[in-house]
Amino acid sequence: MSRYDTQDIIYALATPWARSGLAVIRISGAGCKEALAPYFSRPAALLGAPNATMVHGSLIDEAAARIDEVVLAINTDGHGYTAEEAIEISCHGSLAVIQAILALLGRIGMRSAEAGEFTFRAFLHGRVDLTQAEAVEELVSSVSQRSRSLSLSRLEGKLRQRIDMLKDTLLTILAAVEVQLDYAEDELDEFVFPTQALTDLIASIGSLADTYQIGRLYKRGAKVVLAGSTNVGKSSLFNLLLKEERSIVSPYRGTTRDYIEADLEVGGIPIRLYDTAGLRESEDLVEQEGVVRSERLIGQADLVIHLVDSTDLGHIPEEDGRTIVVYNKSDLARIGGDKLAISAQSGEGVARLLEVVEAYLKRSIPEGGDEELVIEGERQWRLLGGAKGALLRALHLVQADAVLDVVAVELGEALSNLGELTGEVRSDDILERIFSGFCVGK
Amino acid sequence: MDYDAIVVGGGHAGIEASLALSRIGFSTLLVTQRLDTIGALSCNPAIGGLSKGNIVREIDALGGEMAHLIDHSMIQFRILNRRRGPAVQAPRAQADKFTYNRLAKETVEGQSNLALFMDTVVDLLLDEAERVYRGIITERGHTITSRVLVLTTGTFMEGKIFIGEWETSAGRLGEAAAIGLGTALRQKGFPVGRMKTGTPARVRRSSIDFSRVETQQGDAIMLPFSFDYPTIDRPMRDCYITWTNEQTHRIIGENMARSPLYGGKISGIGPRYCPSIEDKVVRFPERERHQIFIEPEGIGTEEMYLNGISSSLPEDVQAAFIHSIAGLEEAEIMRPAYAVEYDYIDPTALYPSLESKLVDGLFIAGQTNGTSGYEEAACQGLMAGINAAQKLKGEKPVVLGRHEAYIGVLIDDLVTMGTKEPYRMFTSRAEYRLNLRHDSGDVRLTKKGWEVGLQSDEHLARLEEKLRRIEAVKDLLAQHTHREKSALAALKMPEVTIEELQGVVPALGRFDEATLHQVELDVKYAGYIDRQQRQVDRFTRLEAMAIDPLFDYDSVEGLSSEGREKLKAVRPFSVGQASRINGVRNSDVAILIVHLRRGGGHV
Ligand SMILES: Cc1cc2nc3c(=O)[nH]c(=O)nc-3n(C[C@H](O)[C@H](O)[C@H](O)COP(=O)(O)OP(=O)(O)OC[C@H]3O[C@@H](n4cnc5c(N)ncnc54)[C@H](O)[C@@H]3O)c2cc1C
């Protein structure tokens, strides 16, 4: 029942979980300014900010690396929506940025809010009039809806089954340990810790958590950047790809003249394609700035399609996990071997290119992975990660021959993480397992 | 008014309740069916064990009696689960039943303010609306009045014993059941149900072939359960171990139909954690053997208790299967195994103070609340006695938190969730068990015992002195260096022990073993304890949001209908307790908090 603990600092993304120009993350709870200050470029400005003011600066992570440039809107105690000390972070609407900020907040001891929790706090502090029956109804539905949506109903079908299975395995391991703690040594058979079962469980939880990457890919899409020198045919390829794909959303010009971008879909994955066309070495300050930006763009890309001119090879970058080299103008010059050759002019090889792109983006899908089993929510992923972390600690303790009572602490923590996904586990459930699985009692 | 308080039943619950009330200063009457069985150990001759040993030490810290009784009657002592970690270790002692029993009787007899009377209570005297307790009515026609009552009827209320096809009305073999009260309470609207438990046969020591059994010795050093003295000196006796075999199981299997349990005669629900041998054979057919502990019932007796084979099979079957066991081939059965079925009262009809929600001034404790076990009974008796005294004083009830004591876990489980089988404590029931070590019982609870008037100023001073010693040891360690860090930091390392540090910091020699041990555990477990402390902090915040027991849940809009019904039935003392009720949703808790914060229902 942590959820209605108003002592916690809570946070949530207030704008939709989608790419957008701007995103807003809300934080509420006494002490939130102080908690955030060490991770803000201008801590003194933040700490000293009076109510209803804005502070401009950057969020930085533990290693002092910049996460994003942001504007913080400050509310002091007694003001704002929740009438608590609160901060609204306005940041860039890139999912990577949002993700990084949310992760930071979680790491520094804030808690991801339950849906309805901001409203709950607003009620609590008299911001919303409780005497209106309607408002109460609303609270009920918002609160109960969220507690369901975040645990049970969102987990349907196979995923639910899979997590229940993991939980069941863990419960069995935990019961084997708990029975040792509930009964005296001489009342029980010789105990051997089920190390193999634990190792297997860690692997299963790990691979389920890994599907988050895939889920994220489908949900948030991928950034694909066309790179290469001028005149290799990037623009032609860009236009061709937009034409090939029927599911074009909109080609539009970027906010600056550095690059243009467009949304399309490859194999079900939403892709934002960037064309750095029009860039060349330049004395022009604006254009120089543009080069820097497109380099940054390349740095952030999930995949870089590096186009080279088959008639004039020049510098060819290494292919790595993020870069594929594509030889354009295959109609003019043949490139041997299994190199990826296309003609942006005739369209030859483009279908194959799309296959390769799709394969690249999906390569994190584990072998034989069940595509239906995909973790989507950050919260689910976090809980699985929490469970896995605790189990790894348990495993280390077991390997170090530590006493069972602390091993049980870690296993218990893992179980409560899984329990938050599919419903709580009570001590009765553990005893039930003990009584059904072990012959105990003098 | 004849007395301030009456306690019904001289079992483990009744003893603690009557001692607490009279020691706090209220004139108290203990009414029980037979004075000779005050403090009788009905079943196994042992006190303590995992989590139960912790309870005994908690009782002691609060100013109860059980630790003293076992300390002066034990004939074997062991710390269980030494290898499993300190959080789950606990002391257990074999008791000389007769000494225990005699000491218990002597103690209540020697207590000022406490009168004893032998009779059986058959009905309660209530006010006209049947909402307020007034007095008791006994079998021999006495009406005795008091301001509060603590009811501890154990296995005796409408008790019925079964041995195979044979059955009789009794609370223990050879002891009359208390007839009448159960029916009277049912008529008054109390939620009365049936539970059952069983006990194994006792055999004659001289008929056992000791060459065919293993010997199990206790620890070389006997330690007291009580925090009041550092050592005890008692005679030591061995226990023995033997095993059932396939023939035993075959005999039991062939006669299953003659068991009242499987024949359907017993309707009460028995405990799964303490199954009869019939249950074990049926449920674990793949097991070739089950362990049996042969334990002495005392020093001056030949009776030996066969721990592990409680049964309700007919006596001829009992004899046959016992004789199939190694070492027991010639065993002379002195008392047969039997099952007992009795009335209990659904504990969700109680407040966390153990006072009835139906009748003001009535407190209920022990096996009557659906528990089983001496320690479980005694701690409830103590808390019921303390809270009856608080009521007499016009003060708030004392409710121990789940993070403070196993006693808190036990009572919270009972009154919040109820129980379907006889409830026994387990370490796994406690979510904060690292905090509930048996050796820290005094640190956790002495102050509370002092506040209610059960612990003296000297007790409190002794505790403070102990805490000072602990701090002094930590300071000392912090000032010395070991393995290139402070000795205190070094102690965190798994391989560094306090003994090792005694070589480095000779001044440690001035401190007693218990203090050093406690520091070692505090330091080694600091990381885990800190983590747990954060959970505890969160937990206590909800516990601290009090709700008036008479709070009008109908006045709160928006509660789910199931949640509302459950809240009205349980009447929690706090939002924390409310959140643990089955059927109360998160949204209900949220609305409740909103309502309380906005000024309704706060105590
Ligand atoms: C057959 C049997 C098997 C058991 N098995 C187990 C077991 O396997 N595990 C375990 O942990 N515990 C077991 N116990 C339980 C253990 O004995 C009890 O849990 C413990 O003694 C309960 O203490 P109590 O104070 O609640 O009741 P009791 O010790 O039963 O004491 C109740 C006392 O109240 C008196 N009394 C009752 N009603 C009235 C009345 N109306 N008027 C006056 N006096 C009254 C009785 O005479 C008795 O002296 C068993 C008990 C029995 C009898």
mmCIF file of C-alpha atoms in Angstrom, chain A residues 11-12 99 102-114 150 154 205 208-210 212 375-390 413-414 416-418 420-421:
data_model
loop_
_atom_site.group_PDB
_atom_site.id
_atom_site.type_symbol
_atom_site.label_atom_id
_atom_site.label_comp_id
_atom_site.label_asym_id
_atom_site.label_seq_id
_atom_site.Cartn_x
_atom_site.Cartn_y
_atom_site.Cartn_z
ATOM 1 C CA TYR A 11 6.634 11.832 -10.838
ATOM 2 C CA ALA A 12 4.819 11.186 -14.066
ATOM 3 C CA GLN A 99 13.066 7.972 -20.936
ATOM 4 C CA LEU A 102 12.202 9.375 -15.984
ATOM 5 C CA ALA A 103 14.968 6.893 -15.307
ATOM 6 C CA LEU A 104 16.987 9.565 -13.521
ATOM 7 C CA LEU A 105 14.055 10.519 -11.305
ATOM 8 C CA GLY A 106 13.540 6.887 -10.379
ATOM 9 C CA ARG A 107 17.196 6.456 -9.524
ATOM 10 C CA ILE A 108 17.301 9.469 -7.252
ATOM 11 C CA GLY A 109 14.575 8.093 -5.031
ATOM 12 C CA MET A 110 11.386 9.455 -6.524
ATOM 13 C CA ARG A 111 8.516 7.114 -7.230
ATOM 14 C CA SER A 112 6.633 6.790 -10.473
ATOM 15 C CA ALA A 113 3.114 8.001 -9.662
ATOM 16 C CA GLU A 114 0.142 5.754 -9.767
ATOM 17 C CA LEU A 150 -1.130 -0.720 -14.295
ATOM 18 C CA ARG A 154 -2.712 -4.384 -19.082
ATOM 19 C CA ILE A 205 13.096 -12.849 -16.270
ATOM 20 C CA LEU A 208 11.338 -11.161 -20.766
ATOM 21 C CA ALA A 209 12.747 -7.821 -19.667
ATOM 22 C CA ASP A 210 14.784 -7.692 -22.856
ATOM 23 C CA TYR A 212 11.165 -4.253 -23.650
ATOM 24 C CA ILE A 375 6.977 -5.762 -22.408
ATOM 25 C CA GLU A 376 5.783 -2.316 -23.259
ATOM 26 C CA GLY A 377 5.548 -0.201 -20.189
ATOM 27 C CA GLU A 378 8.487 1.403 -18.505
ATOM 28 C CA ARG A 379 6.956 0.365 -15.210
ATOM 29 C CA GLN A 380 6.743 -3.306 -16.144
ATOM 30 C CA TRP A 381 10.271 -3.224 -17.330
ATOM 31 C CA ARG A 382 11.423 -1.550 -14.147
ATOM 32 C CA LEU A 383 9.667 -4.118 -11.978
ATOM 33 C CA LEU A 384 11.140 -7.007 -13.928
ATOM 34 C CA GLY A 385 14.519 -5.363 -13.604
ATOM 35 C CA GLY A 386 13.986 -4.999 -9.877
ATOM 36 C CA ALA A 387 13.088 -8.651 -9.572
ATOM 37 C CA LYS A 388 16.082 -9.709 -11.592
ATOM 38 C CA GLY A 389 18.422 -7.526 -9.572
ATOM 39 C CA ALA A 390 17.194 -8.958 -6.295
ATOM 40 C CA GLU A 413 11.954 -8.442 -2.730
ATOM 41 C CA ALA A 414 11.925 -10.156 -6.112
ATOM 42 C CA SER A 416 7.082 -8.289 -4.351
ATOM 43 C CA ASN A 417 8.301 -6.836 -7.647
ATOM 44 C CA LEU A 418 6.575 -9.583 -9.611
ATOM 45 C CA GLU A 420 3.215 -5.631 -8.311
ATOM 46 C CA LEU A 421 2.837 -6.819 -11.879
#
